[in-house]
PDB file of C-alpha atoms and ligand atoms in Angstrom:
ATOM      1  CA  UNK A  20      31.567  -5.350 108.907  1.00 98.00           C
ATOM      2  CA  UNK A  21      29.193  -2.957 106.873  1.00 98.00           C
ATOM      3  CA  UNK A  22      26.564  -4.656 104.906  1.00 98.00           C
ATOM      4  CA  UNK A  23      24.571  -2.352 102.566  1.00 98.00           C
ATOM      5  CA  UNK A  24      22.353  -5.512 100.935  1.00 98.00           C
ATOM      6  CA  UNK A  25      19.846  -6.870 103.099  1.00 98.00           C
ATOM      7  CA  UNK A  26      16.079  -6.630 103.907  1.00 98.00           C
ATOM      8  CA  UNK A  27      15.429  -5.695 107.428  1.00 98.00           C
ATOM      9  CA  UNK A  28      12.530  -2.951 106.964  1.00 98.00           C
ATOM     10  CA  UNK A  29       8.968  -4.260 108.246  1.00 98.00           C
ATOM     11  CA  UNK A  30       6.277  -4.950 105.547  1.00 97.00           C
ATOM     12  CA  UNK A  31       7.327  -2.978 102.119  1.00 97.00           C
ATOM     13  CA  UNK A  32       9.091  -6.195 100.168  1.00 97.00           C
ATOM     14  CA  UNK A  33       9.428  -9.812 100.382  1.00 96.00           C
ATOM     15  CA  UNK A  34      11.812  -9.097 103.472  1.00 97.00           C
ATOM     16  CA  UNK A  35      10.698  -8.404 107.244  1.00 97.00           C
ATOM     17  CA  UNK A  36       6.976  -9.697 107.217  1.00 98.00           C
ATOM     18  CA  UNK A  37       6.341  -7.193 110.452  1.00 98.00           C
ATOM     19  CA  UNK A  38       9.087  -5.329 113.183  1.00 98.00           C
ATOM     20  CA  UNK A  39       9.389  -8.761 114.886  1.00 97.00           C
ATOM     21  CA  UNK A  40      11.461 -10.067 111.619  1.00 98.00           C
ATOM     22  CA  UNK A  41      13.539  -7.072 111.549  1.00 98.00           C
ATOM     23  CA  UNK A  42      14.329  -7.811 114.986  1.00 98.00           C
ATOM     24  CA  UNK A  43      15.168 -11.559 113.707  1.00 97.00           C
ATOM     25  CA  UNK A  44      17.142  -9.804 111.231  1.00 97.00           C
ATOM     26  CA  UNK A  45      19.076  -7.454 113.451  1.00 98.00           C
ATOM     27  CA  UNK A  46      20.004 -10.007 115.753  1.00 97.00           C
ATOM     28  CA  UNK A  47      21.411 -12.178 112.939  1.00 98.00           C
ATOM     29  CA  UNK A  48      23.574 -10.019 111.512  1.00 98.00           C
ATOM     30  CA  UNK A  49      24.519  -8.858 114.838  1.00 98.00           C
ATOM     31  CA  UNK A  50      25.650 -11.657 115.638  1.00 98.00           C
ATOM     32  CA  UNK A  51      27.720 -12.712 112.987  1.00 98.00           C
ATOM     33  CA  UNK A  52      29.841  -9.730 113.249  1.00 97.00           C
ATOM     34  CA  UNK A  53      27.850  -6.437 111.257  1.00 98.00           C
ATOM     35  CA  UNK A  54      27.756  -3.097 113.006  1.00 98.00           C
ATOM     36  CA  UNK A  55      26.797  -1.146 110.514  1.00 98.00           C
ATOM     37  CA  UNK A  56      23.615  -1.414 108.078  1.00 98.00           C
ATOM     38  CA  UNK A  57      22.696   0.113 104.896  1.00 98.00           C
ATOM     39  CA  UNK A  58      19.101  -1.430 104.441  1.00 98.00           C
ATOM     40  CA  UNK A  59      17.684  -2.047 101.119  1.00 98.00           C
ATOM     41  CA  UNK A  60      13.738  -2.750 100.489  1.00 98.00           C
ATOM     42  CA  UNK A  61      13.325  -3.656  96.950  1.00 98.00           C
ATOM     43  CA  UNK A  62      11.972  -0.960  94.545  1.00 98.00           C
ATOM     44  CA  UNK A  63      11.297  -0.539  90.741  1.00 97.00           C
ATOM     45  CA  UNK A  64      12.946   1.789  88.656  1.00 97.00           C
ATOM     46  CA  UNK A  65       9.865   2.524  86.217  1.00 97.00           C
ATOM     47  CA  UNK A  66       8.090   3.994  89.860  1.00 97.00           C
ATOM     48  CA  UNK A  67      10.445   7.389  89.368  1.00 97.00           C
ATOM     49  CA  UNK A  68       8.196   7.465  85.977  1.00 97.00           C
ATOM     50  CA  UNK A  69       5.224   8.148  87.501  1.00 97.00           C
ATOM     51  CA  UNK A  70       5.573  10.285  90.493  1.00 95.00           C
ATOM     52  CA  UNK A  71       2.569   9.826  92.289  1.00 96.00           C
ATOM     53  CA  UNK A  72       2.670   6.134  92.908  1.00 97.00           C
ATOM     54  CA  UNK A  73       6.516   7.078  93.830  1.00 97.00           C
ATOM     55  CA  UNK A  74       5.406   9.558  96.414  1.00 97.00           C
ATOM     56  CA  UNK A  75       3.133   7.124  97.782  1.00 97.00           C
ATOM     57  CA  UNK A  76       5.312   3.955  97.883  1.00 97.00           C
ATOM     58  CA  UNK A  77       8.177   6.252  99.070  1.00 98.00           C
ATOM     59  CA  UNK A  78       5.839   7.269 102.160  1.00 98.00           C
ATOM     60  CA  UNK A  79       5.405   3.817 102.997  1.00 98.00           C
ATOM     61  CA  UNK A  80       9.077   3.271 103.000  1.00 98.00           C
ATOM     62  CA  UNK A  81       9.650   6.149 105.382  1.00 98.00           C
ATOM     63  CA  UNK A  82       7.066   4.539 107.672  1.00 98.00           C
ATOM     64  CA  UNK A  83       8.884   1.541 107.690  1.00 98.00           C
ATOM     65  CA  UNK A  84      12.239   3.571 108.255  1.00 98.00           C
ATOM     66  CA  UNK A  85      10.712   5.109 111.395  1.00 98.00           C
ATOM     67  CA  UNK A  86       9.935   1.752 113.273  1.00 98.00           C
ATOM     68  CA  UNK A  87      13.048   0.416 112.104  1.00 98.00           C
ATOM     69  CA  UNK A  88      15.027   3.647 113.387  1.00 98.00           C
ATOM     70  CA  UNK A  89      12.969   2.784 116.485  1.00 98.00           C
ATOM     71  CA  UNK A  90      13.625  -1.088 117.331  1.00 98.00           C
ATOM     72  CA  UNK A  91      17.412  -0.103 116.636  1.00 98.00           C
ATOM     73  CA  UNK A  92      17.834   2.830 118.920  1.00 97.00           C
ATOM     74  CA  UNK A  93      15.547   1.514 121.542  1.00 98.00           C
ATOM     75  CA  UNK A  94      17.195  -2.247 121.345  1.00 98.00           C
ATOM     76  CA  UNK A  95      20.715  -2.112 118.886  1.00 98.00           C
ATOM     77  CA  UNK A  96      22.103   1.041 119.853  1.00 97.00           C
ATOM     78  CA  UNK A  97      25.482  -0.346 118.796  1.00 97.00           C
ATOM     79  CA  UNK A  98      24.595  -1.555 115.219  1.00 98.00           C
ATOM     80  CA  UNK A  99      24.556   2.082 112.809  1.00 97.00           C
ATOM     81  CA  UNK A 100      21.659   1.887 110.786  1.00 98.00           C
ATOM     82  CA  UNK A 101      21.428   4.321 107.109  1.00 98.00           C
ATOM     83  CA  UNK A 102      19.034   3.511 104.114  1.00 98.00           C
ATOM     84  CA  UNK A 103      18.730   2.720 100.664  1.00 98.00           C
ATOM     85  CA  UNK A 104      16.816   0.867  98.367  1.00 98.00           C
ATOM     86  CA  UNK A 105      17.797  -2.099  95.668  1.00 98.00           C
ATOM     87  CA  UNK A 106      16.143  -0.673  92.564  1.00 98.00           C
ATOM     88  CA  UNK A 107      15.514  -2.856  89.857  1.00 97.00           C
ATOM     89  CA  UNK A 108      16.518  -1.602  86.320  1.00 97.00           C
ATOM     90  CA  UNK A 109      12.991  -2.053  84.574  1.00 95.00           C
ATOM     91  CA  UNK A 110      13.664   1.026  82.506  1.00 95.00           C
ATOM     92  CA  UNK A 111      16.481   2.193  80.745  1.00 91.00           C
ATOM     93  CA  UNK A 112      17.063   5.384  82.753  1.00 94.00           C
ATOM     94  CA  UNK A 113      15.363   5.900  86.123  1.00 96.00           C
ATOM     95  CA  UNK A 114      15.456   9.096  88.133  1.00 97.00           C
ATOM     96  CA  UNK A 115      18.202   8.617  90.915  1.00 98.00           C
ATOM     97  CA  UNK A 116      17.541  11.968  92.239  1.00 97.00           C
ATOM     98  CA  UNK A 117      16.047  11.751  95.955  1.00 97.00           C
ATOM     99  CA  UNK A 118      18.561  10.460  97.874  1.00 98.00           C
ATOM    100  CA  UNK A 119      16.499   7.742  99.649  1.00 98.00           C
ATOM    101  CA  UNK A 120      16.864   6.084  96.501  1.00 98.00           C
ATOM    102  CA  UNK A 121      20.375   5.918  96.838  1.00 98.00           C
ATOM    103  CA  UNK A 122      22.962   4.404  99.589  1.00 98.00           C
ATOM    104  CA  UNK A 123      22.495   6.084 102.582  1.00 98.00           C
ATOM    105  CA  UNK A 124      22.163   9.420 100.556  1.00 98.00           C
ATOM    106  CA  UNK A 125      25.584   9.069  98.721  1.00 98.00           C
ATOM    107  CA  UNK A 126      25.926   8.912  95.217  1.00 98.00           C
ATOM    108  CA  UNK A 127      26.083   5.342  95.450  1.00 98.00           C
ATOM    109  CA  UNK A 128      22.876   3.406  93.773  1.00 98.00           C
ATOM    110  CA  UNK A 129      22.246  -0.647  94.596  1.00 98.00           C
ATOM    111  CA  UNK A 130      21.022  -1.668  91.356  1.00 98.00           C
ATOM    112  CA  UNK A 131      19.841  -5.297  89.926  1.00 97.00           C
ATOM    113  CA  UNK A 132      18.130  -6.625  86.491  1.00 96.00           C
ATOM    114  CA  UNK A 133      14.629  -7.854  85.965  1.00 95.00           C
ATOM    115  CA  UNK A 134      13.530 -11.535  86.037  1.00 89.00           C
ATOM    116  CA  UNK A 135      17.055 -12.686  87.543  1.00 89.00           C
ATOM    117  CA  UNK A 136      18.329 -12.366  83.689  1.00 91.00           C
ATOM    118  CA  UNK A 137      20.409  -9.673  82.301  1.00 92.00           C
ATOM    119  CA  UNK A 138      18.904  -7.700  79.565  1.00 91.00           C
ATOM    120  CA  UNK A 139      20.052  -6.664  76.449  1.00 88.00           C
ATOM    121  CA  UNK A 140      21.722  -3.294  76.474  1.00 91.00           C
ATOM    122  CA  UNK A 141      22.342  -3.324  80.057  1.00 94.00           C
ATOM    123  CA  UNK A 142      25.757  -1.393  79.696  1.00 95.00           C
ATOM    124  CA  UNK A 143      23.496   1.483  78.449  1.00 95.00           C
ATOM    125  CA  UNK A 144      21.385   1.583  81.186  1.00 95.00           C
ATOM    126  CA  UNK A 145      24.546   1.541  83.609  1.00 97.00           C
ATOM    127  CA  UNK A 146      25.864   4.400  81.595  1.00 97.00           C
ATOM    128  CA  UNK A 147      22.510   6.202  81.982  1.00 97.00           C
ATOM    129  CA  UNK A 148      23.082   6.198  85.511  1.00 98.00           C
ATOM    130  CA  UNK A 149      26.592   7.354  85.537  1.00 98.00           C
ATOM    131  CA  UNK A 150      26.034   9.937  83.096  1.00 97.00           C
ATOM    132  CA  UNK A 151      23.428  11.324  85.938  1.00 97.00           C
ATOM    133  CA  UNK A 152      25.962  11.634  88.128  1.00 97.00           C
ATOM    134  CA  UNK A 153      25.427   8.561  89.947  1.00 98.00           C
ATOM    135  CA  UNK A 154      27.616   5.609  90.651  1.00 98.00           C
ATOM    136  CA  UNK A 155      25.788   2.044  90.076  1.00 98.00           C
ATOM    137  CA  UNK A 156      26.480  -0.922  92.301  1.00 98.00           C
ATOM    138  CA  UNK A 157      25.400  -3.836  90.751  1.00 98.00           C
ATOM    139  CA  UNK A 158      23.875  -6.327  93.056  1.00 98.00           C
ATOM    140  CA  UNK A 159      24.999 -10.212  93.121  1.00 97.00           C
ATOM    141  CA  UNK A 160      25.692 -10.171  88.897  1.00 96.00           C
ATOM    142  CA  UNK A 161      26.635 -14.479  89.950  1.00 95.00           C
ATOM    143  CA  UNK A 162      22.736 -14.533  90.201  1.00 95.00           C
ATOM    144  CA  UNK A 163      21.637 -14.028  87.033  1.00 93.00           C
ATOM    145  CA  UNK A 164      20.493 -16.843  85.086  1.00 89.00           C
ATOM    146  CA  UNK A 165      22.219 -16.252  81.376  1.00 88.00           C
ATOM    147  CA  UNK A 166      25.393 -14.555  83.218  1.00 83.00           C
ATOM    148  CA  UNK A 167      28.296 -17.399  82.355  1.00 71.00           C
ATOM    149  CA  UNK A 168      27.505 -16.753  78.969  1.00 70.00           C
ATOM    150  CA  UNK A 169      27.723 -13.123  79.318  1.00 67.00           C
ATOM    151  CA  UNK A 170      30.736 -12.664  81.677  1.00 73.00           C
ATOM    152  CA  UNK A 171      32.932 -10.587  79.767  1.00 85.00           C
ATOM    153  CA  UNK A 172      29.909  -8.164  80.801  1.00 90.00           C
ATOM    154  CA  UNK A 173      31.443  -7.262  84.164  1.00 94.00           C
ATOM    155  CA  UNK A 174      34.021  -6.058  82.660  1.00 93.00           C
ATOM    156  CA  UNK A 175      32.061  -3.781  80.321  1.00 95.00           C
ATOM    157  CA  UNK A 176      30.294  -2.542  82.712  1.00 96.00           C
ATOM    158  CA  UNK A 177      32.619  -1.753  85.293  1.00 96.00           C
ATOM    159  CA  UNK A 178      34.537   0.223  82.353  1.00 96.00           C
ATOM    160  CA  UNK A 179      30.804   2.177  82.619  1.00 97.00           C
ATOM    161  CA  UNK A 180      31.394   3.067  85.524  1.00 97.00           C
ATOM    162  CA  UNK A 181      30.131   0.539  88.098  1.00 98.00           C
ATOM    163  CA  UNK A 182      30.808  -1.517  90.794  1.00 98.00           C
ATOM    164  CA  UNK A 183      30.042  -5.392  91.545  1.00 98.00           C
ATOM    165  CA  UNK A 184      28.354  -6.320  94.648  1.00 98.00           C
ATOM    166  CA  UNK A 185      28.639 -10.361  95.412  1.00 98.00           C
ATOM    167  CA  UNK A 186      25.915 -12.203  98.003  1.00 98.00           C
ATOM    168  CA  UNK A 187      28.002 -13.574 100.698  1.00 98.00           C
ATOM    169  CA  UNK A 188      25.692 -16.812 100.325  1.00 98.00           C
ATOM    170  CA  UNK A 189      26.530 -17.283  96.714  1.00 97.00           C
ATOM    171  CA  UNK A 190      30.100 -18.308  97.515  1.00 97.00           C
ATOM    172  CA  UNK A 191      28.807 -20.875 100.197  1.00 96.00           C
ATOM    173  CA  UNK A 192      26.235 -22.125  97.139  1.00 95.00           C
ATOM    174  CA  UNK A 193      23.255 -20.788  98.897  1.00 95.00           C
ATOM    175  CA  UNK A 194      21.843 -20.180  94.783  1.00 95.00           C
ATOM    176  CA  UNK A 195      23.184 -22.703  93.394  1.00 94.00           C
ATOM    177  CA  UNK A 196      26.344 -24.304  91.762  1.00 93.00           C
ATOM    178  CA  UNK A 197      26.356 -21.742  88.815  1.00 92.00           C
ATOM    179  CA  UNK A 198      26.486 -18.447  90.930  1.00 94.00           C
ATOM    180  CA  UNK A 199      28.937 -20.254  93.660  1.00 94.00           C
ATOM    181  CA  UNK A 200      31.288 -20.717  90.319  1.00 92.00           C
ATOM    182  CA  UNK A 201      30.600 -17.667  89.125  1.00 93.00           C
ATOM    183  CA  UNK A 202      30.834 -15.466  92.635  1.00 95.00           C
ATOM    184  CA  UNK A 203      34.363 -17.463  93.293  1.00 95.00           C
ATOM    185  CA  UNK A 204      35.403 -16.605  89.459  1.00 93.00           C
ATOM    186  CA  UNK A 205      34.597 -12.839  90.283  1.00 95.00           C
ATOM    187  CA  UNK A 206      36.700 -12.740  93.399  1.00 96.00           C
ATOM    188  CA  UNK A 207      39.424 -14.703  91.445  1.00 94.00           C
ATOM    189  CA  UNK A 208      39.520 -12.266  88.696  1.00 93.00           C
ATOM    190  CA  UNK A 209      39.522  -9.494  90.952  1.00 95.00           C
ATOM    191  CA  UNK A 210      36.120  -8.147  89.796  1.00 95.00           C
ATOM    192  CA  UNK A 211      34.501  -8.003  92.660  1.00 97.00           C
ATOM    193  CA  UNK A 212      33.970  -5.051  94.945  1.00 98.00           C
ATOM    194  CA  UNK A 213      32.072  -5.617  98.130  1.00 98.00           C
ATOM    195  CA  UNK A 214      29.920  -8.710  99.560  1.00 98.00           C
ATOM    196  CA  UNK A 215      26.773  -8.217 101.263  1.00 98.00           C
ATOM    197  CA  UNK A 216      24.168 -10.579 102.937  1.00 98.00           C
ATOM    198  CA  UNK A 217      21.292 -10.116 100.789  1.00 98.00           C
ATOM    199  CA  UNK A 218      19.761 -11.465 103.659  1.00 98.00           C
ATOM    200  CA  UNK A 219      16.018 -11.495 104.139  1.00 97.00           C
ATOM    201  CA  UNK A 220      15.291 -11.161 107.960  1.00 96.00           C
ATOM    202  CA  UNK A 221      14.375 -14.990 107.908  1.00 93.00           C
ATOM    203  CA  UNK A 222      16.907 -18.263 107.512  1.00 93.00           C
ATOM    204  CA  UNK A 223      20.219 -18.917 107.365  1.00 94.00           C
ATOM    205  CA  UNK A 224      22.629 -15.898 107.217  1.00 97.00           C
ATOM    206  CA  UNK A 225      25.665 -16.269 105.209  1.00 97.00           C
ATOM    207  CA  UNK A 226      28.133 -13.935 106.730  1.00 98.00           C
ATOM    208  CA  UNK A 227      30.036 -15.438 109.270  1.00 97.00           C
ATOM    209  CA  UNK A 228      30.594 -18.378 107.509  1.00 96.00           C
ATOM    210  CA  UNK A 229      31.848 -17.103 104.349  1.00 97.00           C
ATOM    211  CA  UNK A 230      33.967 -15.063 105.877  1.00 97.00           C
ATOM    212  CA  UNK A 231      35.153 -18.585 107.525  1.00 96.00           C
ATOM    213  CA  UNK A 232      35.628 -20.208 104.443  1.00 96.00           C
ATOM    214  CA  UNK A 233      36.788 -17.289 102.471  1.00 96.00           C
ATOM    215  CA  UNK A 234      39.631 -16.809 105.029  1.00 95.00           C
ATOM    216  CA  UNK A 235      40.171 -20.157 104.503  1.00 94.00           C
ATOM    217  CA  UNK A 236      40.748 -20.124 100.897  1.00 95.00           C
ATOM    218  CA  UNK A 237      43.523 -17.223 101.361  1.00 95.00           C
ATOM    219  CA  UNK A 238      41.245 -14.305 101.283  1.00 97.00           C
ATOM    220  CA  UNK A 239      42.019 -12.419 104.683  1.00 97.00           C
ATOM    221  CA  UNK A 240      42.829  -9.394 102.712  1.00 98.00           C
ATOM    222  CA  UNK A 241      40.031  -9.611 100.083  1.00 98.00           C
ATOM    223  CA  UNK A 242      37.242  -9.847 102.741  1.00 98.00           C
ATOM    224  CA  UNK A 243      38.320  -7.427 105.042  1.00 98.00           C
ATOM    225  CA  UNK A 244      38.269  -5.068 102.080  1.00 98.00           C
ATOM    226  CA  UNK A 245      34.900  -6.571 100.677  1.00 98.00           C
ATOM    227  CA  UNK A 246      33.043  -6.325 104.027  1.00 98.00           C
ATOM    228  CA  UNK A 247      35.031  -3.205 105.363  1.00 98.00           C
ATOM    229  CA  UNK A 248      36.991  -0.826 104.100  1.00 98.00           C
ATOM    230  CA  UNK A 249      34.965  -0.565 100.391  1.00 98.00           C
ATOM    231  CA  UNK A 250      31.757  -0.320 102.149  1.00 98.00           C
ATOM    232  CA  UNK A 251      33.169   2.205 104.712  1.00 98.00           C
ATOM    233  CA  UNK A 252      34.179   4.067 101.721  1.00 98.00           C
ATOM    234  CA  UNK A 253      31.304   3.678  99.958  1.00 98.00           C
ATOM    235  CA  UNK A 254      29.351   5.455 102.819  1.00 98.00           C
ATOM    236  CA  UNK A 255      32.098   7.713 102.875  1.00 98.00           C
ATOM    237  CA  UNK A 256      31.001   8.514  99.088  1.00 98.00           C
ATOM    238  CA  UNK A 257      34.515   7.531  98.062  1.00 98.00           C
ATOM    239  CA  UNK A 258      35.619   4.640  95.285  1.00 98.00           C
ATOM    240  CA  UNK A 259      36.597   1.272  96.375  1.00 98.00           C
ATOM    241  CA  UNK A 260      40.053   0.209  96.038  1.00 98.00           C
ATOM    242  CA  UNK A 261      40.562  -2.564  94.454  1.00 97.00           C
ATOM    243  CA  UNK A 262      40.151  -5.936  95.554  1.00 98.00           C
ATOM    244  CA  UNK A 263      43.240  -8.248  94.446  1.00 97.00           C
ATOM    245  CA  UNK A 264      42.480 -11.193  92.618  1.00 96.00           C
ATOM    246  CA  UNK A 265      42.119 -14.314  94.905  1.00 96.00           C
ATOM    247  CA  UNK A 266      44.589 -16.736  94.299  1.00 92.00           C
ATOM    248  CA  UNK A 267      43.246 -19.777  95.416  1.00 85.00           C
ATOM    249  CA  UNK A 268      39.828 -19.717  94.324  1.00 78.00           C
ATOM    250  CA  UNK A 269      37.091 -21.794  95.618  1.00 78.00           C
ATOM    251  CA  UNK A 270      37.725 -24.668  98.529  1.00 75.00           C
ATOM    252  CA  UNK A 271      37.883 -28.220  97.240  1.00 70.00           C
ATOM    253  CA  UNK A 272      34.604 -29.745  97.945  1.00 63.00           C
ATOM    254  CA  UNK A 273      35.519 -32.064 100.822  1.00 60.00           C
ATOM    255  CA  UNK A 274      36.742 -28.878 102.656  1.00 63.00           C
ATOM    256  CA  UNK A 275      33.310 -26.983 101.636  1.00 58.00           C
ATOM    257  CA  UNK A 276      31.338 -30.247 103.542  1.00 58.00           C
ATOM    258  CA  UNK A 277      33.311 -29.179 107.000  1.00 59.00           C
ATOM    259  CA  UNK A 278      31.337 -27.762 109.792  1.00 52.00           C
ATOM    260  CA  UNK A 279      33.317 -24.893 110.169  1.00 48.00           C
TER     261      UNK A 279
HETATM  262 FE1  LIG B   4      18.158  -8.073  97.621  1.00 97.91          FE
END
């Protein structure tokens, strides 16, 4: 599996505290079956506003980089490491232009929304990116606080131009019961386009289970093509293909309480 949502670089977000949780970090998703990593320190859009403070918090980032680069040659030589960032959308049109602000330098952008809520006019600021010539992929939409109300939203803004990225641990109800309807609903209406781990270098990992329970429920094909071939693509700067809708949708509950 390729996960390109996680926070494994030391001391520049609310991920790895130091290198010793990025080791934490490699070793979990390691073992639950990722080889390759796209990692993701958080970042706000309104920094490409004012350069200097970009230049500086960029610089810290490639520090981080460096001693992650290290610990995975040195001790994960088998697990492909590339970088990106999840910038948040806390202006209408950020500056997507040096590629360490995109998916491992493709044309591929993780994006999410402020305050776990989306905002108004958030198709326009996923056309803003497009329109730059970069592709948006927007990160666990099932999170959002106001998003049942607004779920005909996907759809608008994958008409923009974007693609839907859904936290493995929202279909095991790691958030909650409103994202674990809501990520389930998005796989059963076909809408989503990868999962990813979101995972935070400390804590339970959802990978390996979901992929348990989502095999479970019917999904073989959907999560091979959710963890694998979309994200392969993705790094290989190409579109995903698309996911079919999930026909059983979410496990009864008795099922979900199995140690599986
Ligand atoms: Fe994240």
């Amino acid at each position: 599996m390729l996960d390109f949502h996680n926070h494994l670089m030391p001391a520049v977000d609310d991920g790895a505290v130091d290198i010793d949780e990025s080791r934490v970090g490699f070793e979990m998703l390691r073992s639950q079956g990722v080889r390759e990593i796209i990692t993701t320190p958080h970042l706000r859009g309104s920094l490409t506003d004012r350069p200097r403070e970009l230049k500086g918090f960029l610089t810290a980032l490639d520090e981080a980089w460096g001693l992650l680069e290290a610990l995975a040659d040195s001790e994960f030589p088998d697990i492909r490491i590339e970088r990106g960032v999840e910038l948040m959308l806390d202006i209408p049109r950020p500056n997507l232009d040096d590629p360490r602000l995109r998916l491992a330098g493709t044309s591929y952008a993780l994006v999410e929304f402020p305050f776990m809520a989306v905002p108004p006019h958030s198709t326009l600021a996923i056309r803003n990116i497009t329109e730059s010539g970069w592709v948006p992929v927007i990160a666990h939409p099932e999170r959002y606080a106001n998003m049942p109300e607004n779920y005909d939203l996907v759809n608008d803004w994958r008409d923009a131009g974007a693609f839907i990225q859904v936290n493995s641990g929202s279909l095991l109800g790691y958030y909650g019961a409103g994202p674990r309807r809501l990520a389930w609903a998005l796989l059963q209406t076909g809408s989503a386009d990868y999962l990813s781990s979101d995972y935070h270098s400390r804590g339970k990992c959802a990978v390996a289970q979901c992929a348990d329970v989502l095999k479970g429920a019917g999904g073989v094909v959907q999560h091979r093509a959710l963890t694998v071939t979309n994200p392969r693509r993705l790094l290989a700067n190409q579109s995903p293909i698309p996911v079919p809708p999930l026909e059983s949708g979410e496990p009864p509950l008795w099922k979900r309480m199995l140690p599986w």
